[in-house]
Tab-separated table of C-alpha atoms and ligand atoms in Angstrom:
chain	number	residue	atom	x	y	z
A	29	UNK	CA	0.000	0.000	0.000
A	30	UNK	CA	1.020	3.079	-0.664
A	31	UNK	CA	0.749	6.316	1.021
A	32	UNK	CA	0.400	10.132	0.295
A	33	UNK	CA	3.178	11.080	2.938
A	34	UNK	CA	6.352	9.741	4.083
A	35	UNK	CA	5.789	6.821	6.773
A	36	UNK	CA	8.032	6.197	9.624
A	37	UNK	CA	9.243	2.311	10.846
A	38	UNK	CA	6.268	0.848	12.849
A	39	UNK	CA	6.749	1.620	16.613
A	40	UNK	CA	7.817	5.080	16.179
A	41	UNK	CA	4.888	7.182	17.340
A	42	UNK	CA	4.491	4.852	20.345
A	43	UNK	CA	7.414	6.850	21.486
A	44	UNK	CA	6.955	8.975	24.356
A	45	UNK	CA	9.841	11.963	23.430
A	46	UNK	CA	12.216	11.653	26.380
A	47	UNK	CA	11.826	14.908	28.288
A	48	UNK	CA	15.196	15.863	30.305
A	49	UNK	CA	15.481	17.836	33.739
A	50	UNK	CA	14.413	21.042	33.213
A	51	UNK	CA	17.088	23.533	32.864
A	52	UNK	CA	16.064	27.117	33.136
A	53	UNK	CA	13.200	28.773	34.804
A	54	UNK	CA	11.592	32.753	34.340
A	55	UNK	CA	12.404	35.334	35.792
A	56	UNK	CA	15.995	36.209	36.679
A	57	UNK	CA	18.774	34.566	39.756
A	58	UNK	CA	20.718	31.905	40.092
A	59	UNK	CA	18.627	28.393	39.265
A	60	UNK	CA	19.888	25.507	41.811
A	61	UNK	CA	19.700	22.866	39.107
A	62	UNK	CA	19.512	18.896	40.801
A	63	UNK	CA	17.343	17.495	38.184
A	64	UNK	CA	19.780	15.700	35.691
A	65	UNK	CA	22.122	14.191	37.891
A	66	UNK	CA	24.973	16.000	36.647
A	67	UNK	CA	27.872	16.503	39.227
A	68	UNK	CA	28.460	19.838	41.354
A	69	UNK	CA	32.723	18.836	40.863
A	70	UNK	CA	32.458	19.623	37.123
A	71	UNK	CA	35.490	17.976	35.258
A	72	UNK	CA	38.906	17.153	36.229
A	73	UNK	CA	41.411	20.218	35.424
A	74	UNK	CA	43.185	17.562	33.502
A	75	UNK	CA	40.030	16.814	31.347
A	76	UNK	CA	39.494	20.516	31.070
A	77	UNK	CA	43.354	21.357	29.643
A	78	UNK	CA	42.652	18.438	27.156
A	79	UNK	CA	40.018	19.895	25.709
A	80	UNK	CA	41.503	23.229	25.259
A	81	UNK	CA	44.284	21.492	23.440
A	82	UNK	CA	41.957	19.935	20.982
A	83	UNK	CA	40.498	23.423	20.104
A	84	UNK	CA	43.982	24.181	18.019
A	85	UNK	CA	43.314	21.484	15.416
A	86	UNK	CA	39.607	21.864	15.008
A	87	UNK	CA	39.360	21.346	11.289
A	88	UNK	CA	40.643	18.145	11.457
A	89	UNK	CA	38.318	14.736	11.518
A	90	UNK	CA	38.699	12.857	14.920
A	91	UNK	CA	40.277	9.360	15.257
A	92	UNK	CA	37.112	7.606	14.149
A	93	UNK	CA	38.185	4.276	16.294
A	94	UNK	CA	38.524	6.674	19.819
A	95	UNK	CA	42.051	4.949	20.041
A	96	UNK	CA	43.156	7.162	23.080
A	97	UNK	CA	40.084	7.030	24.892
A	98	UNK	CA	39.791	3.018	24.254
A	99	UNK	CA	43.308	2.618	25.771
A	100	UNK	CA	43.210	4.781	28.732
A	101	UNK	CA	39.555	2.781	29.449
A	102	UNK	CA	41.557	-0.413	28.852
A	103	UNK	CA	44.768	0.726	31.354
A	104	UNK	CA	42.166	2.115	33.833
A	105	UNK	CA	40.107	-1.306	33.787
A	106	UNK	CA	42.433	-3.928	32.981
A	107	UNK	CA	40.685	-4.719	30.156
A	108	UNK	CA	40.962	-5.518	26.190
A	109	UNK	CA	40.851	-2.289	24.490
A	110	UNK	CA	39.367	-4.097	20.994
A	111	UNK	CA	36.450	-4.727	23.831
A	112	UNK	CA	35.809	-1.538	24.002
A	113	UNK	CA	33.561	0.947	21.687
A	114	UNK	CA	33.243	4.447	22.343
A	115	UNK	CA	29.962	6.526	21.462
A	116	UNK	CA	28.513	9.958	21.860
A	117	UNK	CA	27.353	9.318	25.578
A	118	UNK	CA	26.189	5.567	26.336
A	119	UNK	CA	22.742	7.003	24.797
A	120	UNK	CA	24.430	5.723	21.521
A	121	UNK	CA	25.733	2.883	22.712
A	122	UNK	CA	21.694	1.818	23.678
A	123	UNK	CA	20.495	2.734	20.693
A	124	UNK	CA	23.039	0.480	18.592
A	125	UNK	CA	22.293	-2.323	20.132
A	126	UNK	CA	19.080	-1.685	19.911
A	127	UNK	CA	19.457	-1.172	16.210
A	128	UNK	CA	21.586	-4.418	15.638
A	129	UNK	CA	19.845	-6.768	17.811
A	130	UNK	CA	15.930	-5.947	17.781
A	131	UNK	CA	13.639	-5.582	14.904
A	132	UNK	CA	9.530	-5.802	14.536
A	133	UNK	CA	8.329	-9.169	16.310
A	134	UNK	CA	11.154	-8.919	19.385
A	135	UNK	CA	10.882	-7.979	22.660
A	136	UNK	CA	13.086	-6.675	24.847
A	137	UNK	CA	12.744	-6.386	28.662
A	138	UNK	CA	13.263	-3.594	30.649
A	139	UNK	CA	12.140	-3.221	34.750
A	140	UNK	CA	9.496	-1.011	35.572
A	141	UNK	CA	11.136	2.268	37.098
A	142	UNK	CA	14.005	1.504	34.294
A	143	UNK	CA	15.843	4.422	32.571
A	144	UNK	CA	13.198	5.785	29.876
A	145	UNK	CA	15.874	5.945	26.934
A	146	UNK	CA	15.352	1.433	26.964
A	147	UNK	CA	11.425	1.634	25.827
A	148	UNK	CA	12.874	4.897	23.307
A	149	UNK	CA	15.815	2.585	21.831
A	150	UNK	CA	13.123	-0.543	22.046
A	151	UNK	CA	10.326	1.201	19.849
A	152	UNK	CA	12.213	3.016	17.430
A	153	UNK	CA	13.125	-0.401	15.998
A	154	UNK	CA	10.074	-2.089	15.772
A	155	UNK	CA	10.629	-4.567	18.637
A	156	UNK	CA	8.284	-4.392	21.558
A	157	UNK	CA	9.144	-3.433	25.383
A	158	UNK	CA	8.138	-5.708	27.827
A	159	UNK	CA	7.863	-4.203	31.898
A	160	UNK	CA	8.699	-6.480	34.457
A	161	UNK	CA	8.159	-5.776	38.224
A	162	UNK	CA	10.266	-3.768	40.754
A	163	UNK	CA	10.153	-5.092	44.593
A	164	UNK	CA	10.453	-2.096	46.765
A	165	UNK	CA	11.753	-0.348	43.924
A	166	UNK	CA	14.288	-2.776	43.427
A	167	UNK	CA	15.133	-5.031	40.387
A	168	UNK	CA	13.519	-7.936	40.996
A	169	UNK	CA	15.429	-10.994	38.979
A	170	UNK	CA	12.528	-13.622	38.874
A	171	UNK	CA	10.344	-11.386	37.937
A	172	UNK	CA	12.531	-10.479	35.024
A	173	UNK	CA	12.636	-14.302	34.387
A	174	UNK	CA	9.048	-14.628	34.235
A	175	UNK	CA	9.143	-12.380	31.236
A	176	UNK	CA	11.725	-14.425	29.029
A	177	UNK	CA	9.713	-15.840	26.404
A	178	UNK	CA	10.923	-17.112	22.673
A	179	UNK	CA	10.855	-13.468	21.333
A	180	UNK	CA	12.916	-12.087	23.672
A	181	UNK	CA	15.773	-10.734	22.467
A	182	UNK	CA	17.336	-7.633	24.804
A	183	UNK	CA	16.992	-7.238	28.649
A	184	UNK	CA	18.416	-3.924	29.743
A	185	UNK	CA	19.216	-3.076	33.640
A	186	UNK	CA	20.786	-0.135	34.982
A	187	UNK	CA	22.589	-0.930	37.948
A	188	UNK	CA	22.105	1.370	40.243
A	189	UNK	CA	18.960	1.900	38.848
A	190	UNK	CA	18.185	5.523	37.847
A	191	UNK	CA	15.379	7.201	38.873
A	192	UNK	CA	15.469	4.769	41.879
A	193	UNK	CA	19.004	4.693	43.372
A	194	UNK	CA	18.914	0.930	43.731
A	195	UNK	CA	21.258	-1.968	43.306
A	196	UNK	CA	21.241	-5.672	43.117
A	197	UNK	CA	24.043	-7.498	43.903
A	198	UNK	CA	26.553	-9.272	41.657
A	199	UNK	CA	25.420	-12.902	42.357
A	200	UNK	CA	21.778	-11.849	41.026
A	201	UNK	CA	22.883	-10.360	38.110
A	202	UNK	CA	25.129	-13.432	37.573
A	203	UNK	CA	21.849	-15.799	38.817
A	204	UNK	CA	20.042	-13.552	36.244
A	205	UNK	CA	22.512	-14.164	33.389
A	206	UNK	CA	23.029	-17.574	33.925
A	207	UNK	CA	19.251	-17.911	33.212
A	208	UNK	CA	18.510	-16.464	30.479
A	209	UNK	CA	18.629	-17.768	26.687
A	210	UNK	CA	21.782	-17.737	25.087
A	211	UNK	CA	21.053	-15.616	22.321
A	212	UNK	CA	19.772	-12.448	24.343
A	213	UNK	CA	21.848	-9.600	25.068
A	214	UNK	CA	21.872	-8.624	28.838
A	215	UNK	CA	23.132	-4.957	29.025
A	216	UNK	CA	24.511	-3.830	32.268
A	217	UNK	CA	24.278	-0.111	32.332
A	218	UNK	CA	26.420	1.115	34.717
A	219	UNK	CA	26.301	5.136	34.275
A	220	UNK	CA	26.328	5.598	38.092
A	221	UNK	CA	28.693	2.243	38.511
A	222	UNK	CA	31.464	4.937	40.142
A	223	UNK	CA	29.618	6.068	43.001
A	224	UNK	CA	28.767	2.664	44.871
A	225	UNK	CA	30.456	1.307	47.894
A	226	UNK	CA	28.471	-1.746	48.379
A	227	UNK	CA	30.969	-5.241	48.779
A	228	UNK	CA	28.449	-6.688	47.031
A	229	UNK	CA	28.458	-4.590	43.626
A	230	UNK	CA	30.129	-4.891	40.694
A	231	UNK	CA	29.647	-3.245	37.672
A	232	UNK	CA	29.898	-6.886	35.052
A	233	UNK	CA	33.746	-6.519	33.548
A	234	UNK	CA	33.570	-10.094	34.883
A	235	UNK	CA	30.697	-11.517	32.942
A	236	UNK	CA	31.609	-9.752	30.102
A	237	UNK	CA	35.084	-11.068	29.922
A	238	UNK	CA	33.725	-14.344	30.500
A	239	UNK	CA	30.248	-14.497	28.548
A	240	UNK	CA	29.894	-13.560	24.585
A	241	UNK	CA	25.887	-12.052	25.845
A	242	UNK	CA	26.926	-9.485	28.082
A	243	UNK	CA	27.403	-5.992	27.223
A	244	UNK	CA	28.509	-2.779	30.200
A	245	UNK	CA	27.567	0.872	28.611
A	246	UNK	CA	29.502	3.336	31.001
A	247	UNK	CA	29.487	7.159	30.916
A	248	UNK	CA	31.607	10.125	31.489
A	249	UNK	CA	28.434	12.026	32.085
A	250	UNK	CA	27.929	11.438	35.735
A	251	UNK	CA	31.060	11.492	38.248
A	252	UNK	CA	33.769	12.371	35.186
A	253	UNK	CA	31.287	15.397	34.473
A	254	UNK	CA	31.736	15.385	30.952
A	255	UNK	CA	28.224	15.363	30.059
A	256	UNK	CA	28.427	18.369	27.570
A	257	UNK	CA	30.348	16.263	25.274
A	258	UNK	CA	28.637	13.340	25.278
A	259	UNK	CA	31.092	10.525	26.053
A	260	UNK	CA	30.317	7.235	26.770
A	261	UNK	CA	31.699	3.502	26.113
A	262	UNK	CA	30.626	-0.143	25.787
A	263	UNK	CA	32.695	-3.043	27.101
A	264	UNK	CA	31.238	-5.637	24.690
A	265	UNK	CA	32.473	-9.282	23.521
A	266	UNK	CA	34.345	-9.449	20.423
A	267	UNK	CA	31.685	-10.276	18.297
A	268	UNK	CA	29.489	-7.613	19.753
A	269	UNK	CA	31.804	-4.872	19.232
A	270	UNK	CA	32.547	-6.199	15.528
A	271	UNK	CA	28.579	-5.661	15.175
A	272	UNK	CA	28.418	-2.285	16.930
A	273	UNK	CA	31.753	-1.219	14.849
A	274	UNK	CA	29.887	-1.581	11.711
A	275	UNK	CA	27.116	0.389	12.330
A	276	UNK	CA	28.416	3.136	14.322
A	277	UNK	CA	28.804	6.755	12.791
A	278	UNK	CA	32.590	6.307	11.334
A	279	UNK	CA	33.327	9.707	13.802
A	280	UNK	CA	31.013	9.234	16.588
A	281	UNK	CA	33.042	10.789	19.327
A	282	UNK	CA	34.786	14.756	18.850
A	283	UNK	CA	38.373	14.633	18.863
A	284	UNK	CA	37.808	17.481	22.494
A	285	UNK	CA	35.299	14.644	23.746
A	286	UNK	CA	38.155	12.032	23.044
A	287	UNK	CA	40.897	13.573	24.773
A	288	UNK	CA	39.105	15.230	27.817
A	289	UNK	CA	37.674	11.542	28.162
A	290	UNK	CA	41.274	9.945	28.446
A	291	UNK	CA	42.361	12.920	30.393
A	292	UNK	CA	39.245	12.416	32.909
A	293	UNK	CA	39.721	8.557	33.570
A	294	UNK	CA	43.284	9.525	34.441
A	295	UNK	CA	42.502	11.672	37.104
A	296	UNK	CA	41.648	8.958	39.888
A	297	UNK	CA	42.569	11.235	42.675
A	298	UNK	CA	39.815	13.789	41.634
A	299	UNK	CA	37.285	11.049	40.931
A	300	UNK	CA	37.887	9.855	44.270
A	301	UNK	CA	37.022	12.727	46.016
A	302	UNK	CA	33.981	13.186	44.114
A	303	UNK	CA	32.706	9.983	45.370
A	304	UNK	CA	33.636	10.274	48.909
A	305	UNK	CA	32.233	13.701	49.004
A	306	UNK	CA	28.678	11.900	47.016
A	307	UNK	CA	28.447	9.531	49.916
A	308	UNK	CA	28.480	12.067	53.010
A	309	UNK	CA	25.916	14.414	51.089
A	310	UNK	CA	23.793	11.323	50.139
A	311	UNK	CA	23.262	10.538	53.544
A	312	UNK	CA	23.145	13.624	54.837
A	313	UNK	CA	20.115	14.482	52.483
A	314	UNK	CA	18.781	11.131	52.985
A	315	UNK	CA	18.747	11.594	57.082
A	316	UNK	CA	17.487	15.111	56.927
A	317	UNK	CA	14.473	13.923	54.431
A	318	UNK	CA	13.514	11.359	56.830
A	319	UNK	CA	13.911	13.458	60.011
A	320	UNK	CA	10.827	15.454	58.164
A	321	UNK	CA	8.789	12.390	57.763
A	322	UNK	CA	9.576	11.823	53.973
A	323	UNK	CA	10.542	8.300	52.425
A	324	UNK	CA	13.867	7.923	50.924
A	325	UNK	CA	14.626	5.073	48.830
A	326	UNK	CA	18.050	3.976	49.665
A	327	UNK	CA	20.346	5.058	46.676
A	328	UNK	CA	23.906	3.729	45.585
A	329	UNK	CA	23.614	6.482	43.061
A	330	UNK	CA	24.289	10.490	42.910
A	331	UNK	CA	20.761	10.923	43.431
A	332	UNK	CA	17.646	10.225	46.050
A	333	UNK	CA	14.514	9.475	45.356
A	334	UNK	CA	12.420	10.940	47.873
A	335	UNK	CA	8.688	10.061	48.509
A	336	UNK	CA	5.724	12.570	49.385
A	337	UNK	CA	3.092	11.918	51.650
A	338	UNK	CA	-0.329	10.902	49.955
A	339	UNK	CA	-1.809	13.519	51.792
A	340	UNK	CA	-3.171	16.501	48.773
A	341	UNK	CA	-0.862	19.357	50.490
A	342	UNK	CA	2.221	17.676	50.545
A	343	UNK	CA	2.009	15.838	46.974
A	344	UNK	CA	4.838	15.636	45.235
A	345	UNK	CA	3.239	18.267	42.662
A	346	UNK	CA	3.196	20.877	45.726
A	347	UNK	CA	6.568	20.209	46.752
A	348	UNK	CA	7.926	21.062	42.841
A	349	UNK	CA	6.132	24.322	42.472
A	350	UNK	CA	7.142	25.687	46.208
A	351	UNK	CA	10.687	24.193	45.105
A	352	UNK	CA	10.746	25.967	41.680
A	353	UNK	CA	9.113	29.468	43.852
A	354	UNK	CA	12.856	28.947	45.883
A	355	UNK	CA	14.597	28.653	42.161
A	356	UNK	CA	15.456	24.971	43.186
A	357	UNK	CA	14.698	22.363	40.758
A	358	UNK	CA	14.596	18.786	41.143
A	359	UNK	CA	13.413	16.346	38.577
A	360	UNK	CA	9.360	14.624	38.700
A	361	UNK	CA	8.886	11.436	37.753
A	362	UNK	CA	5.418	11.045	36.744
A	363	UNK	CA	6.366	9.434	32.964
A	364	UNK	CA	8.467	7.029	35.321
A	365	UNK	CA	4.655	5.923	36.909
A	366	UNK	CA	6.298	7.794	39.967
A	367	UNK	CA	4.010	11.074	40.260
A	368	UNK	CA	4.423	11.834	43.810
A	369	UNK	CA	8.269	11.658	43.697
A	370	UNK	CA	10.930	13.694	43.065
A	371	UNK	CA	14.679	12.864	41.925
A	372	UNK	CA	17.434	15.080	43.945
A	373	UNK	CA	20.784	15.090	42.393
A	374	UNK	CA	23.176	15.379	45.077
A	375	UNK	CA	24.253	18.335	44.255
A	376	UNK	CA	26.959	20.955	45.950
A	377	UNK	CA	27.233	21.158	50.237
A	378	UNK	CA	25.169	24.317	50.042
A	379	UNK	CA	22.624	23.521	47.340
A	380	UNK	CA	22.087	20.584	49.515
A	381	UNK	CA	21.788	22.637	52.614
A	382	UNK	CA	19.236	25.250	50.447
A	383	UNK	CA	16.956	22.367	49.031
A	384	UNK	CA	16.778	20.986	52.407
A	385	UNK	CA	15.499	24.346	53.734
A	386	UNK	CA	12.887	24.947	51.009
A	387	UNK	CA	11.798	21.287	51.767
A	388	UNK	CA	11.427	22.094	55.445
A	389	UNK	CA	9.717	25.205	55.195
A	390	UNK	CA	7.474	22.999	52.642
A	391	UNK	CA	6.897	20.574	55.032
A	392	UNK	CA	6.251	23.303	57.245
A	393	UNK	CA	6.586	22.030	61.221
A	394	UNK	CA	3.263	23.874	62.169
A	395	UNK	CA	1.342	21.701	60.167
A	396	UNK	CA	0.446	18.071	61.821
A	397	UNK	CA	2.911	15.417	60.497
A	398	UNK	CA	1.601	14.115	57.567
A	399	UNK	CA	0.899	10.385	57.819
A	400	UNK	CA	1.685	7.829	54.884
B	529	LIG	C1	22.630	9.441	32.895
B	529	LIG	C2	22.413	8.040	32.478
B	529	LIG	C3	23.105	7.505	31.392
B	529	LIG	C4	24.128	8.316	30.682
B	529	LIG	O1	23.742	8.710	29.446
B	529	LIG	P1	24.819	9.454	28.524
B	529	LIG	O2	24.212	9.304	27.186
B	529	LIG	O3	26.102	8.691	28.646
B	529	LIG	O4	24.943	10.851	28.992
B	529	LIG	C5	22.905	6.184	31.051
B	529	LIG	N1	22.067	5.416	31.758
B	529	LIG	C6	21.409	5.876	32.823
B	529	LIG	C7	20.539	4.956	33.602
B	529	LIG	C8	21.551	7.211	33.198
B	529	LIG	O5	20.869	7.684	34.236
């Protein structure tokens, strides 16, 4: 059949657009911004000298196989650089394998707080998403399991979890691997991999390494605070990254994002500090959210998700707009079926301290403590 206007692949205008943190707001003053959980560190001075140097040779095309970048991942990691693919932020990186590995008739699992780029990268190739169950917000394996049928293809966890902080251990994503079919792709994402401190976690270099099903997408977005340049990378069996090598843009990465990417991973001392300083303001925010009778769930991430009472005044809604009134904005979650939550990036010591005084005036101590 023909038609009387171009006609995009099937699936395409099931896609909800993904809509980021908001950025600005009317009006004039400084905006607290903790809705994109970019870091309050910015990049290592290193990263930030690299990228200056790149601006001399501008007109010239960029390594198109991200040599330097690959090799200081591979020296930082300890693993095979011909592992590893580069892309413009691990948004790519999703979408390729989407693109090689799922077309009309697949499905692809995702969990049901999962990071909204999976159903995106799902849909815009046909195949269809499948939801499976949280428990308590947490990826919940089984129920995962229960979902594997003949057309799946793709299951996709972030681990931590964003908007939802969580982790699972490294035995049930190895229980979870050892599971499923041999020909589906399991992608780790580990954008916030950096910032945990649990014994327990680990980000998958060991089931990649020892699995040809297993793919890790990493970012310099988060804790290496390159997010401007979009830098992001793939740790991938051979066969995988021969796939994803093929189909990639031959110049996916800027020569600047390149070299402030090698420069970045480089820098442990910086990224160090970073994390320590993640952890104290994590828990500070987490502690001073509770002490007003708001639910945290408990993050490994650079981020909280905090709860609002069901209670009309205190919805999560409320809590935005007198939040956005203070210039303070954090992210809402109602396209994540989480509309009376907000995400708080963990943001500087005194944005911290400021959200948490807008949120106690909010919660304002006059008023009877609002039940759950
Ligand atoms: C922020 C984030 C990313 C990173 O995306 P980039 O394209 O690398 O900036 C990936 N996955 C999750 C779950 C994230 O929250």
């Amino acid at each position: 059949m023909t038609s009387d206007r171009p006609t995009p692949q099937p699936g395409i205008f099931n896609i909800d657009p993904y809509v980021p943190g908001k950025s600005n707001l009317p009006g004039t003053g400084a905006v607290i911004k903790l809705s994109s959980n970019e870091t309050p560190f910015g990049a290592s001075p290193k990263a930030i000298e690299a990228y200056k140097r790149a601006s001399s040779s501008l007109q010239l095309y960029p390594d198109g196989s991200s040599q330097e970048l690959r090799q200081a991942i591979s020296d930082h990691h300890g693993i095979e650089a011909d592992q590893i693919l580069c892309g413009a932020g691990s948004d790519e990186l999703l979408n390729l394998l989407a693109n090689a590995y799922l077309g009309p008739g697949d499905e692809a699992i995702y969990t049901k707080h999962g990071f909204l780029v999976y159903p995106i990268a799902i849909m815009a190739n046909g195949a269809t998403p499948v939801v499976a169950n949280e428990t308590d917000f947490i990826t919940n394996v089984d129920a995962i399991l229960e979902k594997v049928d003949p057309k799946t293809k793709m299951v996709f966890i972030a681990n931590p979890n964003n908007p939802t902080g969580t982790y699972i251990p490294f035995e049930e994503v190895r229980r979870l691997h050892q599971s499923l079919p041999a020909n589906v792709v399991l992608v780790l994402d580990g954008a916030y991999a950096e910032y945990v401190h649990a014994n327990d976690y680990k980000a998958g270099i060991e089931l990649v390494a020892s699995s040809n099903n297993v793919v890790m997408t990493r970012t310099f977005s988060k804790i290496y605070g390159l997010a401007s340049l979009r830098v992001g990378w793939a740790y991938c069996p051979l066969e995988i990254a021969d796939v994803l090598n093929r189909i990639r843009g031959p110049f996916n990465l800027s020569a600047p994002a390149i070299m402030a990417g090698a420069a970045a991973i480089k820098d442990k001392q910086f990224i160090e500090e970073a994390r320590v300083q993640t952890r104290i303001w994590r828990e500070w925010v987490t502690k001073q959210c509770q002490d007003l009778g708001l639910e945290v769930t408990p993050s490994a991430g650079n981020f909280v998700l905090i709860h609002f009472p069901n209670a009309s005044e205190f919805s999560a809604h409320k809590a935005d707009d007198f939040l956005i009134s203070k210039r303070i904005v954090l992210r809402r979650l109602d396209n994540y079926h989480l509309a009376n939550a907000l995400r708080m990036t963990i943001g500087s010591a005194d944005d911290c301290r400021a959200t948490l005084d807008a949120l106690t005036q909010f919660m304002d101590p006059n008023h009877q403590r609002p039940g759950f």
